[in-house]
Structures are given as structure tokens and as C-alpha cells.
């Protein structure tokens, strides 16, 4: 792909948007195999060519009530909803908004000191040493594990996905447009120190207010700059995992692009490594900027993952991020990392048994027979939905449970047109996963998870983001969008061509058992504006004008097992005119498919987290990259943000401070359970 072409596009306002556009190019070569798929047999080609499902097909998916055009109110009438709050009105402006009767307070901001001796944040004089003791950038996943029975003390675990240099550092501007000429090693070290994760102890006082316990011994940063990690599982030690600095293939420094994640039943934290390809560099590019991989032994593997992409200039200063100098380091990223937050000196572990791809999330549950099950999406256009099932069972006694993440079976999903889903095992020697096809061992199958899943005939999806399993054998899969899907590439589970707004699939595993190798699936909602026929959206007709959404991304259950959805529309939020936010989405009964707006972000941000404490009295939300995405669509601003001139200075609104990614804590005013 021609980088220069992408970064010079005047519609694109920042680096993250530029690489989102670059990443619009799918790497899955198997799309031909799905052409026409069974959707044609099930619904008929004519309906599909009209850009929406036919009446009979839609009725069979959503019930006939979904087809009656409602008089859409601006906000929902809450009386029938199981979620008890007055709906927030949609919009987009410089600050966040929450439904009446709730408080959303800033708990942690980028740069906040998290250890007793950490320096105060000085945005004009940043250093890597300071950042290693301060809250990182672009908070994404948030998890919580209590330290006492009342749940008034606990450890907050937060992923820091990536950095935006043009709003983070003064005077730099868009570095992707100038070959990263302004990126010194000093700045790169700060970027690296701002990636990764944070563990902090937090406590709730008698008045119900949560705050950081700054002198807690648990507080730590995990980064790609300084954190030693262990590689375990079937790929550990394999020659493709060995590098210039690590002959064992079992030790690696750090983790990066940690997007969504999960907490295990035994209180450890799983960090998903998502867009790892973006950190690998090459000096061997042609005049169009295209990487020359001809000297590499694993060209097909690197191409399938999009390596190298050169989103960051780390490879100019660190040989391990330059594939010309250390071709195997990229094999040591793209995994799920387990951290024990109760053991602040413990080395995090990369569990290769869970596969290598652009891991979006890794939410866990326990099967009916006590096995650990992890649902994981591979966030790329036309990539796949996975799950992992342990061989052993979860015990109540902590530590030994981590072995469950080293010994088990990884599966990839095939969604059939008859409404069944089949989980195909990625096991060396089974089916096409043999030496003749390039998989000499289970290590090869896992290092090349995508190629193995291609060989098995998995269903190419519309960008699988987070997935959330519920204890009853149900799981919800967020398909955020995929405008690259052509009409002849649709399939039953991804039925819209040019899917700009995404959809959500509900899986019901066989006999309610998350370890089952098959189940049934249905589409819970097809997102976008229900009043525009060409969008082909499907919502419960009682959904208000404020309630429908686009681009589902992260999700969570509350204490009642009710589903909440966080959105990420990227630079295209102007298409809906709505900020990203948090929505309460009904999955049961007459209101199935009914959505209601609870919280919305400041302009340019996406919403991550969300995480409910077990008592449902506290909700953590992560507001990521405020003031950046699509700010050309903000009326009265209409330009790209920079450090000096951002679209918002949320949350401080201090004229000397740029916008700061922050974690918010949401409580009901005066106390009580949220939305009960
Ligand atoms: Fe980091 Fe797929 O969102
Ligand atoms: Ca995400």
C-alpha cells in the first residue's frame, strides 16, 4: 500500500485516522471462497442487491414488529425497559454527558502520578522516566478485582492501547506525513512508556467516592519499554520465536497495542495485543512505500498479518522493531498476556495457546463442566471469531489456574446459513493443518493462526471486536463495520455489503455449554439509522432517535446479565452526527433489540471499558483519544486537532493542557445500583 497516498488524503485529520484508512485493506486472501455463500440460497440475490434484507427474511430474523415504521421519539419512554434510567439525548460537543441522576467523575487521566514518588505531570517537560510512574495514554480495557469482601478496595487494571504524537507532544504535528523526522529517541521512549498497562489500587470512601491509593504497593506500570515477560505454551522456545537478543525464544520485553481484555475467574488480568503489526519497521521499501519482503523466509505469514506497517518509528532506534535486523521479533507479539495484579513483581506471561492475531479482547467464562472458555475477536476486515477451551477445569484456589491458559484447544468460528455455528479446532495434524501445508507443528499453527484458520474455512467477518460470554451459554459478538465487503462477498452472518455501521451476533452454544463445538446464531441488531431504508438497520421499533447506534466495539454485562455496548465510529461519526457512547441493549422478550443511550463521549473520543463492579453500584468507563477523530465534522471547529489547537481540552479545560484520555467512574447520585 502506498503510504504517501494515504497520509496525504485531505479528509484525514490525524495519524490514527490515516492508519485506520490504511488498514482498510484486508489481508485475508480467501474471500473468493465465500462468494455468494449461503445467504443467496437463504434470502435471494435480488433482496441483497437492494442493499437490505427482504421483508420475509428480515421478519424471520427480527419478528414482524420490526418492520413497522415507528414515529421515532427523541428519547425513549423508559417504562417498559428493564434498564431503569431516563435516556440521554444524543449529540456531539466538547464534553461528556450522562443520563440524569448519575455522576461521571474523572478517576485517572493520562499523566496522573500513580506511585508515591512519581513526579507530577508536566506536559511541556515529559520524560520516559516520569511516564513510567504515571498513568499511560489512550486507556482502553478496564477491569477490577476486589481486595476486600465489601468490594470497597480493589485493583483497577487498565490497558493503554496507543499514542497520538500530534496531540501528546508540543510542536510536533503529524509525524506520519513527514517520515517521522521529528521523532527523537527521547520522544519514542516516552511513547513506549505511555503504552501497555496500569495496575492501581483504588478505594471507595463512606460517601461512595472512589479515589486512587497512590502509596499502594500494588501500583505498577507495564510497558513495551521495560517490562520483562515470559512466553509460554506450544510456541514458546520455537526457533521462529528466537531473536538476536533471546536465544531461548521464551523471554520478551513488553506488550503493545493492548486493546480490550478480560479478568479471569481467579482474578488475573488478560491484555489483548491488537495492532502489533503497526510497530514493525523496514528500510526496504519501494518508491511507492511498499515493503519488500523478498529476503524473508516467512513472507506469506508477514503479509497475512500486515507486517511491517511502520505506524511508529520505534524501529529506527530499536533493532527489535526493525524486521530487517531482527525478523522474528514480530512473532513474539499478537498474543494474549496474563498479569497477576496481586503480585506486583510477577512477570506477565504471553500465552501462545490462545493464538496469534490482532486480538481485540479476551473475556472468559466457565463451561458447564468447569472448563475455562475465552472468546476472542481478530479485528481486521474479513477476519475471524475465535474461542479457546481449556483441557483442565477451574479450581477455586488461585494460581495453578493459569496453567489452563497453556493447555487447551483454540477454535475458529464458521457461521452457516442454517443458523448454526461450528467451532473448528486449530490442531496440528488435523484436517489441512499438516506439514505439507506449511504447518510443521502446533507452534506453526499458533504463530500463523490466521493462515491456519484460512485453511479451515472459517467465516470472514465484519471486523470482530469485543465478544462477551454470559454464564447461560450465550455470547455476543461485536462486528464493528466493514465498508470493503462487496455485494458478492456477503454471507449469512455478514449480510450487508459496504457495512458502514456494524451489527451484533448472538450465539447460543449447544446445551448452554460454552465448551460446545457447535451452537446456533442470530443477528441481535443491525446498526445504523433505522429511518434510512438504504442503511438496512434493524432495531426494536421502540428504539428512540437517541437510542440507535453505529459501530459496536466494547461490551459488558451488569450484575443482572444485561448487555451494555460501547461504540467506536472513528472519523466517520459525522455520518450519524452522534458521539460515541454507552448504550443499554435489551436481549430478551418483547423489547429484544431495544437500545437506550446512557453516556456519551466528548468529540473525537471512542468509549472503552466498560466494566461494572459485582454489586453494579460502580461503572468504569475509559474515554479514549478525546479531541482527535473526525473533528473536521464538529461544527464551529471543522479542522484537525493538534497539541496547540485541539477540538476540546477535555477533561481539564485548561488552556495549557491538551485533551487527556481518562478513566471515569460512574455512580448513581446518592448511591444505589446502576439502572436498577
Ligand atoms: Fe483497539 Fe479493535 O479496537
Ligand atoms: Ca476496541
XYZ file of C-alpha atoms and ligand atoms in Angstrom:
680
model
C 0.000 0.000 0.000
C 1.210 3.454 -0.830
C 1.693 5.217 2.495
C 2.212 8.603 0.894
C -1.159 8.439 -0.797
C -2.938 7.584 2.444
C -1.267 10.176 4.637
C -1.780 12.997 2.138
C -5.560 12.476 1.953
C -7.018 15.883 2.979
C -10.037 14.158 4.534
C -7.794 12.520 7.115
C -7.011 14.630 10.164
C -4.595 12.599 12.280
C -2.246 9.635 12.279
C -4.719 7.229 13.838
C -7.248 8.030 11.115
C -4.583 7.636 8.442
C -3.646 4.161 9.605
C -7.262 3.188 10.107
C -7.690 4.023 6.430
C -4.511 2.138 5.551
C -5.791 -0.817 7.494
C -8.922 -0.755 5.390
C -7.032 -3.146 3.119
C -7.928 -6.694 4.134
C -5.122 -9.260 4.283
C -7.364 -12.320 4.048
C -6.760 -13.904 0.618
C -9.659 -16.337 0.995
C -12.581 -14.104 0.151
C -13.347 -15.849 -3.121
C -14.250 -18.983 -1.224
C -17.188 -17.233 0.415
C -18.634 -15.508 -2.623
C -22.342 -15.898 -2.711
C -22.177 -18.119 0.367
C -25.427 -19.482 1.588
C -27.087 -16.138 2.040
C -28.072 -16.344 -1.610
C -29.782 -19.647 -1.032
C -31.499 -18.371 2.074
C -32.641 -14.874 1.131
C -32.341 -14.459 -2.615
C -29.918 -12.313 -4.517
C -32.358 -9.600 -5.573
C -33.017 -8.530 -1.964
C -29.323 -8.341 -1.301
C -28.662 -6.201 -4.330
C -31.174 -3.682 -2.996
C -28.780 -3.262 -0.086
C -31.089 -4.649 2.578
C -32.763 -7.863 3.514
C -36.150 -8.607 2.005
C -39.283 -8.332 4.102
C -39.688 -12.050 4.679
C -36.026 -12.524 5.536
C -35.978 -9.593 7.929
C -39.201 -10.775 9.554
C -37.713 -14.190 10.145
C -34.704 -12.613 11.838
C -36.355 -9.878 13.843
C -40.088 -10.614 14.050
C -42.717 -8.724 12.085
C -42.945 -5.849 14.599
C -39.504 -4.680 13.484
C -40.893 -3.791 10.090
C -43.494 -1.290 11.246
C -42.038 2.185 10.851
C -42.479 3.909 14.207
C -42.898 7.595 14.979
C -39.473 7.918 16.494
C -39.254 9.907 19.728
C -36.018 11.753 20.591
C -35.694 9.838 23.876
C -37.103 6.502 24.974
C -40.160 6.058 27.133
C -38.415 4.151 29.910
C -41.462 2.469 31.443
C -41.111 -0.861 29.694
C -37.333 -1.091 29.662
C -35.570 -3.360 32.097
C -32.877 -0.666 32.323
C -34.257 1.968 34.673
C -32.878 5.376 33.703
C -34.131 8.325 31.684
C -32.482 8.212 28.295
C -29.795 10.775 27.479
C -30.309 12.880 24.340
C -27.806 12.268 21.537
C -25.360 14.901 20.288
C -21.686 15.749 19.927
C -19.799 18.514 21.731
C -16.640 19.215 23.723
C -17.568 17.335 26.892
C -19.118 14.108 28.172
C -22.755 13.664 29.199
C -24.528 11.092 31.352
C -28.180 10.245 32.000
C -29.869 12.382 34.679
C -29.419 11.097 38.206
C -25.904 9.721 37.621
C -22.426 11.129 38.213
C -19.416 10.527 35.958
C -16.228 11.668 37.725
C -12.666 11.594 36.417
C -10.688 8.932 38.287
C -7.408 8.745 36.319
C -6.022 10.876 33.485
C -3.027 10.365 31.214
C -0.006 11.603 33.202
C -1.509 11.312 36.675
C 1.194 10.089 39.101
C 0.373 6.554 40.255
C 3.174 5.849 42.722
C 4.142 7.629 45.945
C 7.325 9.106 44.475
C 6.083 9.748 40.930
C 6.598 13.299 39.657
C 3.562 15.480 38.983
C 2.583 15.604 35.311
C 4.373 18.355 33.382
C 3.073 18.188 29.833
C 5.738 20.591 28.495
C 8.599 18.595 30.068
C 7.676 14.952 29.592
C 10.183 12.158 30.119
C 10.111 8.369 29.864
C 11.259 8.063 33.485
C 8.296 10.148 34.667
C 5.824 8.388 32.340
C 6.848 5.011 33.771
C 5.352 6.165 37.084
C 2.337 7.936 35.597
C -0.943 6.769 34.099
C -0.433 5.842 30.431
C -2.054 7.097 27.245
C -5.264 6.017 25.447
C -6.902 3.904 28.121
C -8.882 1.005 26.636
C -9.824 -2.121 28.637
C -10.705 -1.571 32.303
C -11.017 -4.464 34.780
C -11.454 -4.526 38.553
C -10.698 -7.183 41.136
C -11.739 -6.540 44.763
C -9.278 -6.679 47.674
C -11.892 -6.973 50.415
C -15.247 -8.647 50.824
C -17.232 -5.419 50.726
C -15.583 -4.510 47.431
C -14.640 -1.062 48.750
C -10.944 -1.623 47.938
C -9.677 -3.190 44.782
C -7.232 -3.216 41.911
C -8.054 -1.428 38.693
C -6.315 -2.866 35.627
C -6.212 -0.594 32.563
C -4.812 -1.136 29.055
C -3.071 1.732 27.239
C -3.540 0.973 23.579
C -1.549 3.507 21.554
C -0.232 7.094 21.408
C -1.156 10.125 19.248
C 2.003 12.216 18.952
C 0.321 15.222 17.349
C -1.864 15.878 20.404
C 0.539 14.446 23.000
C 3.713 16.450 22.357
C 4.036 20.216 21.743
C 5.216 21.425 18.351
C 5.384 18.096 16.526
C 2.342 17.852 14.288
C 1.568 14.818 12.108
C 4.746 12.726 12.055
C 3.404 10.101 9.646
C 3.309 12.827 6.959
C 6.998 13.672 7.373
C 8.667 10.288 7.687
C 8.745 10.633 11.497
C 11.506 13.245 11.095
C 10.662 14.846 14.449
C 10.635 11.612 16.431
C 13.763 11.570 18.593
C 14.706 8.555 20.695
C 13.659 10.545 23.746
C 10.129 11.009 22.369
C 9.929 7.384 21.283
C 10.876 6.241 24.774
C 8.045 8.393 26.161
C 5.658 6.789 23.665
C 6.801 3.334 24.712
C 6.433 4.244 28.389
C 2.877 5.501 27.707
C 1.833 2.160 26.104
C 0.996 -1.092 27.908
C -0.991 -1.126 31.116
C -1.504 0.198 34.627
C -2.427 -1.549 37.874
C -3.574 0.737 40.687
C -5.317 0.247 43.994
C -8.480 2.314 44.350
C -10.773 2.737 47.334
C -14.325 3.946 47.942
C -14.920 6.206 50.942
C -18.012 6.313 53.177
C -19.626 8.895 50.902
C -19.246 6.467 47.969
C -16.435 8.384 46.217
C -13.662 6.360 44.565
C -10.047 7.542 44.527
C -6.522 6.327 43.789
C -4.475 4.880 46.688
C -1.251 6.442 45.487
C 1.097 4.830 48.000
C -0.206 1.278 47.430
C 2.460 -1.388 46.864
C 0.299 -2.868 44.092
C 0.613 0.143 41.791
C 2.696 -0.567 38.717
C 3.116 0.227 35.045
C 3.595 -2.466 32.417
C 5.166 -1.222 29.168
C 6.959 -2.277 25.964
C 9.936 -0.242 27.201
C 10.833 -2.038 30.407
C 8.620 -4.986 31.443
C 10.171 -8.454 31.188
C 7.693 -11.140 30.182
C 7.601 -14.905 29.856
C 6.419 -16.677 26.706
C 4.696 -19.986 27.401
C 2.544 -22.575 25.641
C 3.151 -24.624 22.478
C 5.018 -21.868 20.566
C 7.404 -20.955 23.422
C 11.030 -21.633 22.534
C 10.294 -22.473 18.878
C 13.009 -21.263 16.503
C 10.608 -18.724 14.989
C 10.286 -17.222 18.488
C 14.070 -16.815 18.922
C 15.653 -13.430 18.286
C 19.064 -11.757 18.273
C 18.737 -10.932 21.969
C 16.796 -14.003 23.137
C 18.141 -17.403 22.071
C 15.602 -19.141 24.335
C 12.502 -17.908 22.480
C 10.835 -17.657 25.880
C 11.627 -14.134 27.110
C 10.361 -10.880 25.629
C 10.323 -7.237 26.675
C 6.848 -5.832 26.899
C 3.465 -5.731 25.287
C 1.861 -3.164 22.983
C -1.381 -2.009 21.418
C -3.315 -3.535 24.286
C -6.917 -3.063 23.290
C -9.746 -4.858 25.080
C -9.060 -7.634 27.588
C -10.640 -9.604 30.384
C -10.415 -10.674 34.012
C -10.123 -14.401 34.719
C -12.306 -16.164 37.320
C -9.175 -16.284 39.541
C -8.587 -12.527 39.430
C -5.775 -12.205 36.896
C -5.899 -9.712 34.062
C -5.702 -10.598 30.362
C -4.347 -7.945 27.965
C -5.027 -8.442 24.247
C -2.288 -7.361 21.828
C -4.159 -5.893 18.863
C -2.497 -3.873 16.050
C 1.030 -5.156 16.727
C 1.906 -5.088 13.021
C 1.923 -1.267 13.137
C 5.075 -1.154 15.297
C 7.372 -3.050 12.938
C 9.604 -1.144 10.587
C 11.584 -1.833 7.419
C 14.071 0.233 5.469
C 13.433 -1.899 2.394
C 10.560 -0.063 0.706
C 9.982 0.680 -2.960
C 9.274 4.178 -4.332
C 5.572 3.753 -3.502
C 6.354 2.938 0.098
C 5.546 -0.759 -0.307
C 7.613 -3.105 1.892
C 9.937 -5.543 0.108
C 9.730 -8.851 1.969
C 11.677 -10.909 -0.586
C 14.562 -11.540 1.831
C 12.241 -13.078 4.444
C 11.654 -16.802 4.891
C 8.074 -16.224 6.108
C 6.724 -13.755 3.559
C 3.213 -15.258 3.485
C 2.996 -15.103 7.255
C 4.147 -11.472 7.473
C 1.815 -10.421 4.650
C -1.177 -12.093 6.277
C -0.573 -10.032 9.431
C 0.272 -6.785 7.607
C 3.879 -6.725 8.887
C 5.633 -4.319 8.638
C 3.325 -1.322 8.753
C 5.549 1.384 10.192
C 2.948 3.330 12.176
C 5.674 4.196 14.697
C 9.370 4.986 14.254
C 10.500 2.708 17.102
C 12.383 0.552 14.572
C 14.673 3.487 13.785
C 16.128 3.254 17.294
C 15.324 -0.296 18.418
C 16.613 -3.117 16.215
C 13.991 -5.478 17.553
C 11.240 -3.383 15.932
C 13.095 -3.378 12.574
C 12.334 -6.605 10.662
C 15.467 -6.142 8.509
C 17.587 -6.511 11.647
C 15.540 -8.909 13.792
C 12.971 -10.702 11.618
C 11.471 -12.863 14.387
C 10.609 -10.232 16.995
C 7.230 -9.645 15.334
C 6.362 -13.314 16.014
C 6.503 -12.501 19.735
C 3.621 -10.007 19.521
C -0.059 -10.535 18.717
C -0.725 -12.727 21.768
C -2.783 -12.590 24.963
C -0.806 -11.539 28.064
C -1.771 -12.605 31.601
C -0.856 -10.341 34.539
C -1.322 -11.173 38.222
C -2.207 -7.759 39.676
C -1.913 -9.086 43.255
C 1.745 -9.894 42.697
C 3.384 -6.592 41.700
C 6.796 -8.134 40.996
C 5.458 -11.005 38.894
C 6.460 -11.307 35.256
C 3.475 -11.180 32.880
C 3.029 -14.258 30.667
C 2.268 -14.376 26.937
C 0.055 -17.428 26.422
C 0.678 -18.737 22.910
C -2.028 -21.410 23.228
C -4.609 -18.638 22.675
C -3.299 -17.914 19.184
C -1.692 -15.006 17.393
C -3.792 -12.404 15.644
C -4.962 -8.829 16.172
C -6.520 -9.774 19.490
C -9.299 -7.388 20.373
C -10.499 -8.846 23.672
C -10.318 -11.989 25.789
C -13.364 -12.313 28.025
C -13.621 -15.523 29.997
C -16.362 -17.763 31.317
C -16.641 -21.269 32.798
C -18.292 -24.118 30.878
C -20.912 -26.433 32.374
C -18.130 -28.943 33.089
C -15.854 -26.362 34.722
C -13.519 -25.594 31.797
C -12.210 -22.110 31.145
C -13.533 -20.631 27.882
C -12.143 -17.425 26.322
C -13.893 -15.589 23.449
C -11.581 -13.549 21.181
C -12.059 -11.481 18.031
C -9.450 -10.728 15.352
C -10.138 -7.094 14.492
C -9.482 -6.817 10.792
C -11.835 -6.642 7.859
C -12.741 -10.228 6.840
C -11.013 -11.836 9.800
C -12.377 -14.319 12.260
C -14.027 -15.021 15.602
C -12.167 -17.426 17.924
C -12.649 -19.152 21.245
C -10.325 -21.146 23.466
C -11.358 -24.050 25.710
C -9.017 -25.332 28.426
C -8.360 -29.032 28.912
C -8.434 -28.790 32.701
C -11.087 -27.294 34.959
C -11.083 -24.115 37.022
C -10.329 -24.657 40.699
C -11.119 -22.215 43.449
C -7.538 -21.992 44.676
C -5.979 -19.241 42.555
C -2.513 -19.590 40.989
C -2.470 -23.067 39.429
C -5.382 -21.981 37.260
C -3.029 -20.085 34.964
C -1.992 -23.464 33.526
C -5.453 -23.571 31.953
C -4.226 -20.882 29.548
C -1.323 -23.086 28.416
C -3.150 -26.345 27.744
C -6.319 -26.310 25.686
C -7.826 -26.044 22.222
C -8.188 -22.928 20.095
C -11.224 -22.870 17.775
C -12.320 -20.578 14.941
C -15.956 -19.962 14.012
C -17.786 -20.954 10.853
C -21.266 -19.413 10.722
C -23.590 -21.432 8.472
C -26.692 -20.181 6.703
C -28.946 -22.627 8.525
C -28.318 -20.658 11.714
C -25.704 -22.992 13.193
C -22.187 -22.048 14.229
C -19.389 -24.615 14.167
C -16.172 -24.181 16.130
C -13.285 -25.600 14.080
C -10.243 -26.781 16.093
C -6.804 -25.391 15.228
C -4.902 -28.561 15.998
C -1.733 -29.619 14.194
C -2.187 -32.820 12.186
C -5.967 -32.480 11.964
C -7.594 -31.714 8.620
C -5.443 -29.417 6.457
C -3.114 -28.350 9.310
C -0.249 -30.588 8.249
C 3.418 -30.223 7.315
C 2.563 -30.451 3.587
C 0.516 -27.280 4.017
C 3.252 -25.451 5.910
C 2.289 -26.326 9.492
C 5.129 -28.488 10.809
C 3.998 -28.331 14.444
C 1.412 -26.827 16.777
C 3.825 -23.893 17.168
C 3.431 -23.148 13.433
C -0.361 -23.407 13.722
C -0.353 -20.858 16.565
C 2.276 -18.452 15.185
C 0.281 -18.500 11.924
C -3.177 -18.680 13.447
C -4.663 -16.663 10.586
C -3.237 -18.923 7.885
C -4.446 -21.985 9.804
C -7.944 -20.522 10.138
C -7.947 -19.704 6.402
C -7.176 -23.361 5.677
C -10.087 -24.499 7.867
C -12.641 -22.362 6.018
C -13.635 -20.021 8.845
C -16.212 -17.291 8.084
C -14.707 -13.880 7.198
C -16.430 -11.355 9.458
C -17.064 -7.595 9.506
C -14.213 -6.837 11.966
C -14.803 -8.828 15.164
C -14.169 -6.527 18.114
C -15.080 -7.446 21.677
C -17.092 -10.578 22.488
C -18.842 -11.166 25.779
C -19.926 -14.575 27.080
C -22.683 -14.932 29.682
C -22.891 -17.861 32.097
C -26.003 -19.308 30.392
C -24.128 -20.406 27.252
C -24.860 -17.200 25.327
C -22.203 -14.941 23.791
C -22.460 -11.597 21.974
C -20.068 -10.764 19.147
C -19.474 -7.124 18.139
C -18.928 -6.712 14.385
C -17.995 -3.080 14.153
C -18.166 -2.333 10.389
C -16.618 -3.264 7.044
C -17.190 -0.922 4.137
C -14.923 -3.098 1.975
C -17.360 -6.006 1.782
C -18.720 -6.216 -1.740
C -22.158 -7.493 -2.666
C -20.745 -10.782 -3.902
C -18.805 -11.256 -0.647
C -21.733 -11.229 1.749
C -22.554 -14.290 3.821
C -25.378 -15.125 6.203
C -23.611 -13.804 9.287
C -22.378 -10.674 7.492
C -25.339 -9.895 5.260
C -24.737 -6.243 4.349
C -22.412 -5.098 1.588
C -20.498 -1.887 2.444
C -21.402 -2.438 6.095
C -20.668 1.050 7.406
C -22.466 0.683 10.743
C -21.851 -2.863 12.001
C -24.019 -5.493 13.693
C -24.147 -7.758 16.738
C -24.419 -11.555 16.610
C -25.859 -13.613 19.448
C -24.511 -17.159 19.825
C -26.314 -19.794 21.871
C -23.938 -22.691 22.477
C -25.260 -26.253 22.304
C -26.937 -27.245 25.603
C -25.872 -23.918 27.124
C -22.270 -25.157 27.316
C -19.561 -22.657 26.344
C -17.181 -25.551 25.637
C -19.523 -26.940 22.941
C -18.173 -27.205 19.396
C -21.430 -26.012 17.857
C -24.418 -23.832 18.608
C -26.913 -21.520 16.926
C -26.549 -17.882 15.971
C -28.791 -14.934 15.109
C -28.340 -11.239 14.456
C -29.414 -9.232 17.511
C -29.281 -5.819 15.817
C -28.052 -4.410 12.512
C -26.745 -0.951 13.345
C -27.237 2.490 11.806
C -30.169 4.831 11.299
C -33.409 2.810 11.162
C -35.217 5.588 9.281
C -32.961 5.327 6.215
C -34.054 2.323 4.174
C -30.740 2.127 2.305
C -28.903 1.557 5.595
C -30.842 -1.650 6.228
C -30.720 -1.241 10.012
C -32.823 -3.433 12.281
C -33.751 -2.348 15.810
C -36.657 -2.950 18.072
C -39.177 -0.359 16.803
C -39.463 1.257 20.241
C -35.832 2.405 19.994
C -35.717 6.224 20.058
C -33.833 8.627 17.819
C -31.150 8.857 20.552
C -31.080 5.117 21.157
C -29.808 3.597 17.924
C -26.069 3.441 17.416
C -23.303 2.623 14.979
C -20.044 0.639 15.208
C -20.376 -1.522 18.344
C -16.941 -2.179 19.834
C -16.592 -2.959 23.544
C -19.311 -4.513 25.662
C -20.094 -5.688 29.181
C -22.753 -7.311 31.321
C -24.042 -5.781 34.536
C -24.929 -7.744 37.671
C -28.259 -8.787 36.150
C -26.628 -10.144 32.988
C -27.952 -7.225 30.941
C -25.886 -6.154 27.935
C -24.199 -2.747 27.545
C -22.490 -1.636 24.333
C -19.729 0.971 23.828
C -19.188 2.368 20.332
C -16.246 3.476 18.154
C -17.243 5.158 14.904
C -13.791 6.578 14.214
C -13.515 9.554 11.906
C -16.875 8.778 10.325
C -19.057 9.771 13.301
C -20.264 12.685 11.180
C -22.358 10.119 9.254
C -24.565 9.667 12.322
C -23.996 13.052 13.985
C -23.651 11.242 17.307
C -20.708 10.985 19.679
C -19.574 7.553 20.666
C -21.186 6.386 23.862
C -22.647 3.661 26.063
C -25.969 2.019 25.236
C -28.201 -0.378 27.182
C -29.309 -3.077 24.749
C -32.179 -5.468 25.502
C -31.607 -9.089 24.516
C -34.810 -10.705 25.857
C -38.597 -10.579 25.409
C -40.689 -8.047 23.517
C -38.018 -5.379 23.809
C -35.229 -7.524 22.286
C -33.155 -5.229 20.091
C -34.212 -2.088 22.015
C -31.322 0.275 22.710
C -31.091 3.270 25.028
C -28.347 5.906 25.372
C -26.776 6.228 28.859
C -23.497 8.113 28.325
C -21.766 9.955 25.528
C -18.159 10.994 24.955
C -16.591 14.346 24.185
C -15.893 14.970 20.491
C -13.227 12.836 18.840
C -13.223 10.119 21.528
C -14.307 6.496 21.442
C -15.674 4.765 24.508
C -13.792 1.824 26.015
C -14.161 -0.183 29.203
C -16.997 -0.522 30.226
C -16.776 -2.509 33.468
C -19.407 -2.982 36.197
C -18.390 -3.963 39.717
C -20.099 -7.057 41.060
C -22.640 -5.039 43.058
C -23.490 -2.945 39.944
C -23.065 0.234 42.023
C -19.955 1.353 40.113
C -19.283 1.500 36.388
C -15.831 2.279 34.989
C -15.618 3.921 31.567
C -12.492 4.654 29.525
C -12.672 7.703 27.253
C -10.002 7.110 24.612
C -8.382 9.671 22.268
C -10.627 12.678 23.142
C -10.458 15.522 20.636
C -8.949 13.555 17.753
C -11.228 11.505 15.479
C -13.328 13.226 12.844
C -13.015 16.717 14.312
C -13.492 18.127 10.807
C -17.165 17.209 11.340
C -17.503 19.291 14.527
C -19.482 22.442 13.713
C -17.558 25.594 14.613
C -14.221 23.727 14.700
C -14.078 21.832 11.410
C -10.333 21.113 11.344
C -7.821 18.549 12.533
C -6.692 18.741 16.165
C -3.130 19.405 17.253
C -1.479 19.806 20.648
C -1.694 23.578 20.270
C -5.164 23.668 18.724
C -7.327 20.744 19.843
C -11.078 20.396 19.281
C -11.501 20.009 23.037
C -9.309 20.252 26.129
C -11.389 17.658 27.978
C -11.344 16.847 30.850
C -9.294 19.713 32.386
C -10.363 22.535 30.051
C -7.071 24.172 30.996
C -5.749 26.352 28.131
C -2.244 24.936 28.736
C -3.323 21.288 28.656
C -4.212 19.168 25.602
C -7.084 16.659 25.806
C -6.237 13.745 28.124
C -7.530 10.194 27.757
C -9.164 9.386 31.111
C -10.993 6.720 33.087
C -14.305 7.843 34.579
C -16.151 6.324 37.489
C -19.939 6.331 37.219
C -22.232 6.082 40.247
C -25.877 6.795 40.933
C -26.318 10.165 42.619
C -26.856 9.400 46.297
C -25.834 5.731 45.800
C -27.520 2.552 44.588
C -27.353 0.116 41.711
C -26.985 1.497 38.204
C -30.079 1.288 36.001
C -31.989 -0.900 38.511
Fe -8.474 -1.367 19.501
Fe -10.358 -3.023 17.570
O -10.163 -1.652 18.738
Ca -11.826 -1.855 20.746
